[in-house]
XYZ file of C-alpha atoms in Angstrom:
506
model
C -11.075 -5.851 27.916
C -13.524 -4.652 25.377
C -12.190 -1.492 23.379
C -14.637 1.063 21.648
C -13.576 1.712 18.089
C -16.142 3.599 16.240
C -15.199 2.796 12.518
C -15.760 3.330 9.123
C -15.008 1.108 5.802
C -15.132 3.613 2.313
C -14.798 0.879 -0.787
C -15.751 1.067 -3.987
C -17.190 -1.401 -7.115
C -14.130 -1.388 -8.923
C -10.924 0.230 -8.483
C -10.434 4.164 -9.621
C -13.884 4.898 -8.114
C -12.930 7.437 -5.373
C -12.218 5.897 -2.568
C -8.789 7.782 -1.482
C -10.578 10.781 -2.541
C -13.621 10.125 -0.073
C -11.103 8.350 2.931
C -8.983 11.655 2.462
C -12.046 14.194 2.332
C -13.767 12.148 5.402
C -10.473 12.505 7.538
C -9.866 16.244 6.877
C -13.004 17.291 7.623
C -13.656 14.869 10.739
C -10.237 16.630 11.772
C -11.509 19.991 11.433
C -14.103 19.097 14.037
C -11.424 18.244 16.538
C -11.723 14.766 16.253
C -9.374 12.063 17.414
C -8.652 10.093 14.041
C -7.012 6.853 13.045
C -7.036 5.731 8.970
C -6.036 2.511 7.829
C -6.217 0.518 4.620
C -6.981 -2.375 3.660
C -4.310 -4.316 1.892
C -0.862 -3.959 0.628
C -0.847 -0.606 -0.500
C 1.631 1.518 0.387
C 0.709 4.935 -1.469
C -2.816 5.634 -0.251
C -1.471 5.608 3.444
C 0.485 7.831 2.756
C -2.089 10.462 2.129
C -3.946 9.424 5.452
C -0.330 10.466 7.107
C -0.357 13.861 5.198
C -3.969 14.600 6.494
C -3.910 13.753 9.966
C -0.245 13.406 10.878
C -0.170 9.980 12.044
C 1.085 6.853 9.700
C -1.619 4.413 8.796
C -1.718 0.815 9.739
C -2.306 -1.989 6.926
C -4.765 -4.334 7.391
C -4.174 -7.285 5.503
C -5.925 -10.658 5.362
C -3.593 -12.633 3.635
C -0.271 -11.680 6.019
C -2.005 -11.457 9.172
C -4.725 -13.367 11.249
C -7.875 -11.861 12.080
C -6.828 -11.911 15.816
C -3.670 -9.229 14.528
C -5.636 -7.436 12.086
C -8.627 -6.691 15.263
C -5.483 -5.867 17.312
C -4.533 -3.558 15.363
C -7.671 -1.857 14.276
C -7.927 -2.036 18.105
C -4.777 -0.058 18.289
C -3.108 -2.061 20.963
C 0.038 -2.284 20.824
C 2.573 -4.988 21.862
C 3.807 -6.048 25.384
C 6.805 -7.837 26.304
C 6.797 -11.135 27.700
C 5.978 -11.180 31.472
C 4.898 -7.133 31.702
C 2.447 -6.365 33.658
C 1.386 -3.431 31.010
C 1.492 -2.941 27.413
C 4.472 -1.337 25.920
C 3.627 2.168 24.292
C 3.377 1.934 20.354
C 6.903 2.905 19.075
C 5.813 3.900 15.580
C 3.999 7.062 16.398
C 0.832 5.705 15.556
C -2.136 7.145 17.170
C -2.294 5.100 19.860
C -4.745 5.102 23.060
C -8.976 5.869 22.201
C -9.756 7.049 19.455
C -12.746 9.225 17.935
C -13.188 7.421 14.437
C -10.936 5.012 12.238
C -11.772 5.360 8.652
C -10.683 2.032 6.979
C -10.062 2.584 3.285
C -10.750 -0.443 0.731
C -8.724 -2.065 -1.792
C -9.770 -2.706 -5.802
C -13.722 -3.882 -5.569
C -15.557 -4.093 -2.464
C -15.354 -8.123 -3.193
C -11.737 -8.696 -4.929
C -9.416 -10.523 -2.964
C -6.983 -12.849 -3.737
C -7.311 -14.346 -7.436
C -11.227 -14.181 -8.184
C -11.969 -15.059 -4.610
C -13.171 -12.982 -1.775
C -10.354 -13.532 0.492
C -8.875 -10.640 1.965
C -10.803 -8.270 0.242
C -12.578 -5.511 1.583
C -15.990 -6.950 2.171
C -13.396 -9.718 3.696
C -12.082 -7.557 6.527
C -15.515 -5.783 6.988
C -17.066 -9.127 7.678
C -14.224 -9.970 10.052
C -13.969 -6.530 11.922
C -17.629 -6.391 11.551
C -16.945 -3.002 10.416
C -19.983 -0.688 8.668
C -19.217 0.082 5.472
C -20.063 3.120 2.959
C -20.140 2.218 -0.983
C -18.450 4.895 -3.091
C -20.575 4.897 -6.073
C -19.366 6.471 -9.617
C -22.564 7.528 -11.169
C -20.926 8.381 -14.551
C -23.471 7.704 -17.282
C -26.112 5.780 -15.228
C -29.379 6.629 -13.303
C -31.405 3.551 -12.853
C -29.067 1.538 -12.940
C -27.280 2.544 -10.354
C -29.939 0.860 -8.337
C -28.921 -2.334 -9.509
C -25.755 -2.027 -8.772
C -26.270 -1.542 -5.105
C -28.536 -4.624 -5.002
C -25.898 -6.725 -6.232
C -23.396 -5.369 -3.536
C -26.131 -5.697 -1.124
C -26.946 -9.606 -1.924
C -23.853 -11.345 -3.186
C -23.016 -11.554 0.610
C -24.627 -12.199 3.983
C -23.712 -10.233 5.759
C -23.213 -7.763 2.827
C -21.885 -5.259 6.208
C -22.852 -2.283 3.557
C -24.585 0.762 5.733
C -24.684 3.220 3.078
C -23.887 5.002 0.117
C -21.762 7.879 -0.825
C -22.771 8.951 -4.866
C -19.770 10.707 -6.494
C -19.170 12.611 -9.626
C -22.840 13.409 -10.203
C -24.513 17.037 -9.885
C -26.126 18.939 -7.218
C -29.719 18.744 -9.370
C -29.383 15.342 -10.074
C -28.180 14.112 -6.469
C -31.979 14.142 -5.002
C -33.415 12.094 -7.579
C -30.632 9.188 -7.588
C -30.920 9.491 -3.430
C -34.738 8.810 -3.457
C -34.271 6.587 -6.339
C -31.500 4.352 -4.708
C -33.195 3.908 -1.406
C -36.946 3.254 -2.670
C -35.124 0.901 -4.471
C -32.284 -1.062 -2.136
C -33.196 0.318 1.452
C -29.793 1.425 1.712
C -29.369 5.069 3.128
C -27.324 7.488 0.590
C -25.841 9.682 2.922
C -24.107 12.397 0.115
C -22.521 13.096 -2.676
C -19.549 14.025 -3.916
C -19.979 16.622 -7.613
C -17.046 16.269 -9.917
C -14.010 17.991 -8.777
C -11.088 18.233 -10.947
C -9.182 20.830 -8.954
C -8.964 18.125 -6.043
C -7.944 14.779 -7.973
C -4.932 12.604 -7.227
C -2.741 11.445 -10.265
C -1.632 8.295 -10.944
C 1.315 6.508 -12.282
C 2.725 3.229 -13.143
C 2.435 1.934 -9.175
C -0.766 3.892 -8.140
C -1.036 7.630 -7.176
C 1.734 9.980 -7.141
C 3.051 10.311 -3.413
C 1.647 12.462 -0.912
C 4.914 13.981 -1.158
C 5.224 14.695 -4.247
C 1.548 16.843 -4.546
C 2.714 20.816 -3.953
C -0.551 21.717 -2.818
C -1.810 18.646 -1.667
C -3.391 20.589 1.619
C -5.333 23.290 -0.203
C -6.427 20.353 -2.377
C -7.560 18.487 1.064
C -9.093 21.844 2.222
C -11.497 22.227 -0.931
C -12.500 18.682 -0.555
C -13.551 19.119 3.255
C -15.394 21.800 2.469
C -17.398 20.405 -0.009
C -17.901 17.468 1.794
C -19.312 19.888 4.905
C -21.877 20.785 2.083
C -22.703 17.852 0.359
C -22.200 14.554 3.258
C -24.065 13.997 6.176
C -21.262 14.078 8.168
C -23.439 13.378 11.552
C -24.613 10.177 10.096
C -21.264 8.445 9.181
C -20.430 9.479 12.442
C -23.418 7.870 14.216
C -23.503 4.947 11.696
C -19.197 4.316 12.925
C -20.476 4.506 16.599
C -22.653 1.486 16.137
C -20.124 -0.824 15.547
C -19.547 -3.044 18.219
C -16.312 -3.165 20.317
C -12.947 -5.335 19.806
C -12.007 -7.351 22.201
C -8.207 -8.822 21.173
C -5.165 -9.796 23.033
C -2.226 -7.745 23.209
C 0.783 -9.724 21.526
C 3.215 -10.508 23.310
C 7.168 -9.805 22.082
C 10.099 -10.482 24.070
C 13.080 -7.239 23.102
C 15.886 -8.671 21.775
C 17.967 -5.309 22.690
C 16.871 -3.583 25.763
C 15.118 -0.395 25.240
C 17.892 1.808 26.804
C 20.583 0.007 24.770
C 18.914 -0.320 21.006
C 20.391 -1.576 17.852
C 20.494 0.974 15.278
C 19.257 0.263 12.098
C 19.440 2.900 8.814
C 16.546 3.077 7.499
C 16.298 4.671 3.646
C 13.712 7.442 3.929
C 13.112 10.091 1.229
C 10.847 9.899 -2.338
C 13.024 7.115 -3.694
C 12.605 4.826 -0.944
C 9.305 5.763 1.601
C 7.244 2.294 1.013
C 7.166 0.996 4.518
C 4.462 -0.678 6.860
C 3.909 1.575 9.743
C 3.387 -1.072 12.067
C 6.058 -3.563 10.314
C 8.822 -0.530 11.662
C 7.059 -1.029 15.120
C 7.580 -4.556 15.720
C 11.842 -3.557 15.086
C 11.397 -1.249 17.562
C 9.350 -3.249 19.757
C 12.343 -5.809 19.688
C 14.804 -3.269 20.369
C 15.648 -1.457 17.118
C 16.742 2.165 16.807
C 15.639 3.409 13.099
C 17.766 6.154 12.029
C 16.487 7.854 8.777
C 18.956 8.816 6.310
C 18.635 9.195 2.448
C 20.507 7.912 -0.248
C 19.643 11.095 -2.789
C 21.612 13.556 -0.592
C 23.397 11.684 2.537
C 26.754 11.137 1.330
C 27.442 8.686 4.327
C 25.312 6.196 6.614
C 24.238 7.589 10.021
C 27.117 6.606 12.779
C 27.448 3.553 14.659
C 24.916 1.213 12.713
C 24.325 -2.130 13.366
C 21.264 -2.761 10.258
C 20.743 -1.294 6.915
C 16.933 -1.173 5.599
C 16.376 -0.319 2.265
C 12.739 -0.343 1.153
C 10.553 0.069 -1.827
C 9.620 2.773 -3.272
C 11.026 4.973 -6.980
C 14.463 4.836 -7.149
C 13.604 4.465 -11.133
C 12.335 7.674 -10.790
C 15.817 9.825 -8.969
C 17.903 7.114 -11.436
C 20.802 9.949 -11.933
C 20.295 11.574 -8.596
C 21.604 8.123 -6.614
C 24.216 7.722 -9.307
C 25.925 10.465 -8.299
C 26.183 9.186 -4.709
C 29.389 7.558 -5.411
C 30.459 7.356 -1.624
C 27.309 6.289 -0.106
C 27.894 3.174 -2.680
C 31.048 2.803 -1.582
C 30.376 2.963 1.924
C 27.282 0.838 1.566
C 28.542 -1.692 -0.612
C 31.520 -2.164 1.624
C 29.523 -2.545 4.866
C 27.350 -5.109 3.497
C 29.898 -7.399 1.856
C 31.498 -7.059 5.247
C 28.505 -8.492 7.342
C 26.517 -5.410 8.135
C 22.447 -7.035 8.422
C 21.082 -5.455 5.645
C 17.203 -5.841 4.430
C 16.437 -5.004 0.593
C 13.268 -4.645 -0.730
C 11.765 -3.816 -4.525
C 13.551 -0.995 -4.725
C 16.111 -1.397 -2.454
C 17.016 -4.815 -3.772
C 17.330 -2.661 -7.597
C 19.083 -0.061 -5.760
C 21.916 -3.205 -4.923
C 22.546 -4.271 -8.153
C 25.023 -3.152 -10.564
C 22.466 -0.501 -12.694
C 19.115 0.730 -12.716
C 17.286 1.452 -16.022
C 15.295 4.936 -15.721
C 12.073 5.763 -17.623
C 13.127 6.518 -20.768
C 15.306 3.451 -20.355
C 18.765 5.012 -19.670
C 21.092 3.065 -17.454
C 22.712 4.525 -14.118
C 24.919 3.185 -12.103
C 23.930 2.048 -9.059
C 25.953 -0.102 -5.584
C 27.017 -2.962 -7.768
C 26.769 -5.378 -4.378
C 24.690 -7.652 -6.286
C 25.095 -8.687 -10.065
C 22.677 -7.277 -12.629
C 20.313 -4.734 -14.194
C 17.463 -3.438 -13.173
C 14.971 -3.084 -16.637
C 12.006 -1.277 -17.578
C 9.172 -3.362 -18.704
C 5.656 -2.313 -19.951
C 3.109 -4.400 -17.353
C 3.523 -5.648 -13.443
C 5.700 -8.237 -12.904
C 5.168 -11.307 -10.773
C 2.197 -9.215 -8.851
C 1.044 -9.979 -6.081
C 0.587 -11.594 -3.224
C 2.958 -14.625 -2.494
C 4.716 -17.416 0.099
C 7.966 -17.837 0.069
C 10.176 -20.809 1.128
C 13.568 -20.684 1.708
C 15.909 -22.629 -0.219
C 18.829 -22.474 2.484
C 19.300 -21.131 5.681
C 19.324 -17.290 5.504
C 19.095 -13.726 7.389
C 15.376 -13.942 7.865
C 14.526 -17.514 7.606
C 15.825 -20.976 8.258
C 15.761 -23.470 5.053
C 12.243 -24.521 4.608
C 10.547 -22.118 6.123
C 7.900 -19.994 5.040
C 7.006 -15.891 4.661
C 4.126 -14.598 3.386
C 5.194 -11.642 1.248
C 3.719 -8.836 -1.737
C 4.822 -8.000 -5.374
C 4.285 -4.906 -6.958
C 7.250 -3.660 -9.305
C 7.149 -2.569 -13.195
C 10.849 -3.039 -13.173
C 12.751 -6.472 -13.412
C 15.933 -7.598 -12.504
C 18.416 -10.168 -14.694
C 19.269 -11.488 -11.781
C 16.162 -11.755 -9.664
C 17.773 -14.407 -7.111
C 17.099 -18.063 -6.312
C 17.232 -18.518 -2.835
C 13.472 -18.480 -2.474
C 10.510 -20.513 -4.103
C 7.583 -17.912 -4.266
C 4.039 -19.675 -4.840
C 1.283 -17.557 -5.991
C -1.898 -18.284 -3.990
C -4.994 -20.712 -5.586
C -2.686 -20.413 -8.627
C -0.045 -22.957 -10.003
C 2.353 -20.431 -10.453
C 5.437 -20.225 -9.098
C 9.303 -19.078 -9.932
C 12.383 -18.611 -7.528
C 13.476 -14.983 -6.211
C 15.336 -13.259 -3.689
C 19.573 -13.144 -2.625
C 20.175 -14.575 1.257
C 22.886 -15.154 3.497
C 23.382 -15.089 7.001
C 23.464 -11.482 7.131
C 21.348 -10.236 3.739
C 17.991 -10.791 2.474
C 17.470 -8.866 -0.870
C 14.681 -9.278 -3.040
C 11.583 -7.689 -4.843
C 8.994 -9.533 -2.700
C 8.033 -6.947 0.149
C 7.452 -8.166 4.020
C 5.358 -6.683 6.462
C 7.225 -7.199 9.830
C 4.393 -6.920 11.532
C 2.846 -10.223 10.332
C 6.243 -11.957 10.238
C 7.647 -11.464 13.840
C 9.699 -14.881 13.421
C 11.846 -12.671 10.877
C 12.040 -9.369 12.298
C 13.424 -11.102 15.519
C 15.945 -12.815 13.272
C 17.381 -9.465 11.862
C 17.062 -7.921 15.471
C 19.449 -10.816 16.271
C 21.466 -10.305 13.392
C 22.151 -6.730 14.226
C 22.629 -7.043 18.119
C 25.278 -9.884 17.246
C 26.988 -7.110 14.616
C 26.824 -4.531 17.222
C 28.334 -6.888 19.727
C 31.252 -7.744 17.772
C 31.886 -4.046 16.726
C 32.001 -2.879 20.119
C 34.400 -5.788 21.158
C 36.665 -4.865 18.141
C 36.257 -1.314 19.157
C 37.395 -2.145 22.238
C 40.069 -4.202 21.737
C 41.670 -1.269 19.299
C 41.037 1.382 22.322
C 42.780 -1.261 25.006
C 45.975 -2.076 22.016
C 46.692 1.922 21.931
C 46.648 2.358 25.796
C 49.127 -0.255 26.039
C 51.065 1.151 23.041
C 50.577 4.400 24.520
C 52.237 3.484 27.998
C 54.530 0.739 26.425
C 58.467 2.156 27.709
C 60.591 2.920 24.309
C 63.779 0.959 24.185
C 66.584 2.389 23.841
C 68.576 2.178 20.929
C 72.209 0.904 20.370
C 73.480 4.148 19.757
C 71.908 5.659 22.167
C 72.843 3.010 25.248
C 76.527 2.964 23.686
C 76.594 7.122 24.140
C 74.722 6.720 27.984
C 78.140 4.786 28.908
């Protein structure tokens, strides 16, 4: 059945041109008219969604190219979630996603509004306009240009057909100057400009070595939100974004079917690492566990000195743990505890920063080793540029915890840190490239690596970990059993009498 999504894509030329400023501006002040919102982004990226979460309380879904078909990516721009096998109606979306009709979806873009993978358009942003055949607004910097500008848009508007480019948004450029560049850009393009955006250094986003610093991690990240809605209520024709989304035309996908591995009143449990040392997840990746029966109980390894109770998964994801270096050093029992658990068996998932957070020590950044698990050999290093970036597919070398020898998973690298021992259970191959090296530590109950998966796009492997954990659950509560049915018999056992004691009875 066809599904209404009025929608939005904000991109840019080039990357650092205002796009999470705009998405994040756009969504506060849409939500300030009472407006049912959805954001996602387009991509990888795990930061910027995490600033769509801050503003409008909802985590926002990935859309990627490269992991997923266009049939999952319309799904879930669609926002419908997955069914089990032989229902009669669609589960309800277990990752607290807005979920249901929606007022708008801002989609925001990745790098240039053309970059995909290598120098190709593939998976870019234009890429997933096309397919979605989603409008799209240009954020333009107008730093040091006037005419030119022009030009600009008239190469965005004719490298493609359809370029899917509906109109412009001019930022960093002053209230007097704004009417000249609008008349100027449309006389010249026949592209509406619908606002601007003057500079506004009280409401920027820093950056750091792996993109902005997290939502988190910005004190007054709201009032900074606040300012920039209410100069966009000034300066942005919010009424004609909002008609221009409303003219895109519906979605019409399937709803994917999953068969739960673990019913849904009888989950697995997974721990899941959640705090600012590990918070790089996919929104909808967390879903499809929990669509296949996973529980995921948060826990954190800066201040939880012990793993939730009665766990049958660990997940440890991406994120800084470079960063809070000293802070999970001192953790000594949660190492302990961890590093016991998974030697034992306990299905355990380690990515980027989770797979550093395994090994033996993590460098900070000025350098400084700390102690870290010590499951895994080696040291996590500081280097000074990305390291095998980007995206990849993997093959397995041997049968493992998420995939069978010789099979495939499409993956994403994004680390400054390296490893000295990065695995070799893995053959990554970089796409329309000849590159290629080995990574990543599996057995039948760990995968470990710095490659990240979205689960979402791999359901082969997030049914395999499932498994994993409901056959480690199974065999705890047998062995749990077993020691509660030994002391009952030891408990009602009769005590024999002793020699001395029978000898004295006569």
């Amino acid at each position: 059945m066809p599904v209404s999504v009025p929608r939005l894509v904000v991109s840019a030329p080039a990357s650092g041109g205002g796009k999470t400023t705009v998405t994040c501006g756009l969504l506060r002040a849409f939500q300030r008219r009472g407006l049912r919102l959805q954001a996602c982004k387009c991509g990888p990226d795990y930061i910027d969604p995490l600033f769509h979460e801050r503003v409008i309380g909802v985590p926002s879904r990935n859309l990627d190219l490269f992991v997923s078909s266009a049939e999952d990516v319309c799904r879930l721009l669609a926002g419908v979630p997955d069914g089990a096998v032989g229902a009669t109606q669609p589960a309800g979306d277990p990752a607290g996603r807005a979920s249901g009709p929606v007022d708008l979806t801002i989609v925001e873009g990745v790098m240039g509004y053309y970059d995909g993978v290598a120098v190709s358009d593939q998976a870019s942003s234009w890429d997933l306009a096309r397919t979605t055949q989603s409008p799209t607004i240009l954020v333009v910097d107008c730093r040091g240009r006037a005419r030119s500008l022009a030009a600009e848009v008239l190469g965005f508007l004719r490298l493609r057909e359809p370029s899917c480019i509906r109109g412009i948004i001019l930022n960093r450029v002053s209230q007097m100057m704004y009417p000249q560049l609008k008349a100027l850009i449309e006389e010249e393009t026949g592209v509406s400009v619908l606002g601007f955006l003057p500079r506004l250094d009280d409401c920027s986003l820093k950056s750091r070595h792996l993109g902005l610093v997290g939502a988190d991690e910005v004190e007054d990240l709201q009032a900074r939100l606040d300012r920039l809605a209410d100069a966009m209520e000034q300066t942005v024709d919010l009424d004609g974004l909002l008609d221009l989304a409303r003219m895109a035309p519906a979605l019409d996908p399937a709803p994917r079917q999953l068969d739960p591995v673990a019913s849904p009143g009888c989950p697995v449990r997974i721990a899941l690492a959640r705090d600012l040392a590990f918070c790089f997840y996919y929104a909808d990746g967390l879903g499809t566990l929990e669509s296949l029966g996973a529980e995921l109980v948060p826990f954190s390894p800066l201040t939880d000195g012990q793993l939730p109770a009665d766990i049958d998964g660990l997940y440890l994801g991406g994120g800084y743990p470079e960063l809070h270096a000293s802070q999970l050093e001192a953790n000594v029992s949660l190492h302990q505890q961890i590093a016991g658990l998974v030697a034992a068996g306990l299905p355990t998932v380690a990515e980027c920063g989770g797979f550093m957070y395994l090994q033996e020590s993590i460098e900070d950044m000025e350098g400084r080793p700390h102690q870290m698990v010590g499951l895994l050999p080696g040291r996590a290093y500081k280097t000074d540029h990305l390291r095998r970036f980007g995206y990849v597919t993997m093959e397995a070398s041997k049968d493992g915890l998420l995939a069978e020898a010789g099979q495939t998973l499409r993956a994403h690298g994004l680390h400054y840190w390296d490893s000295e021992a990065p695995g070799e259970d893995f053959h990554a191959q970089k796409p329309q490239s000849r590159r290629s090296w080995d990574c990543c530590v599996t057995t039948p109950t760990l995968y470990a690596g710095y490659p990240h998966l979205n689960f979402y796009s791999e359901p082969v492997a997030a049914r395999r970990f499932v498994e994993a954990c409901l056959h480690h659950r199974d065999a705890r509560l047998a062995a749990s059993a077993g020691t509660r049915a030994d002391s009952a018999a030891g408990s009602a056992r009769p005590v024999a009498a002793s020699p001395d004691t029978e000898g004295g009875a006569r």
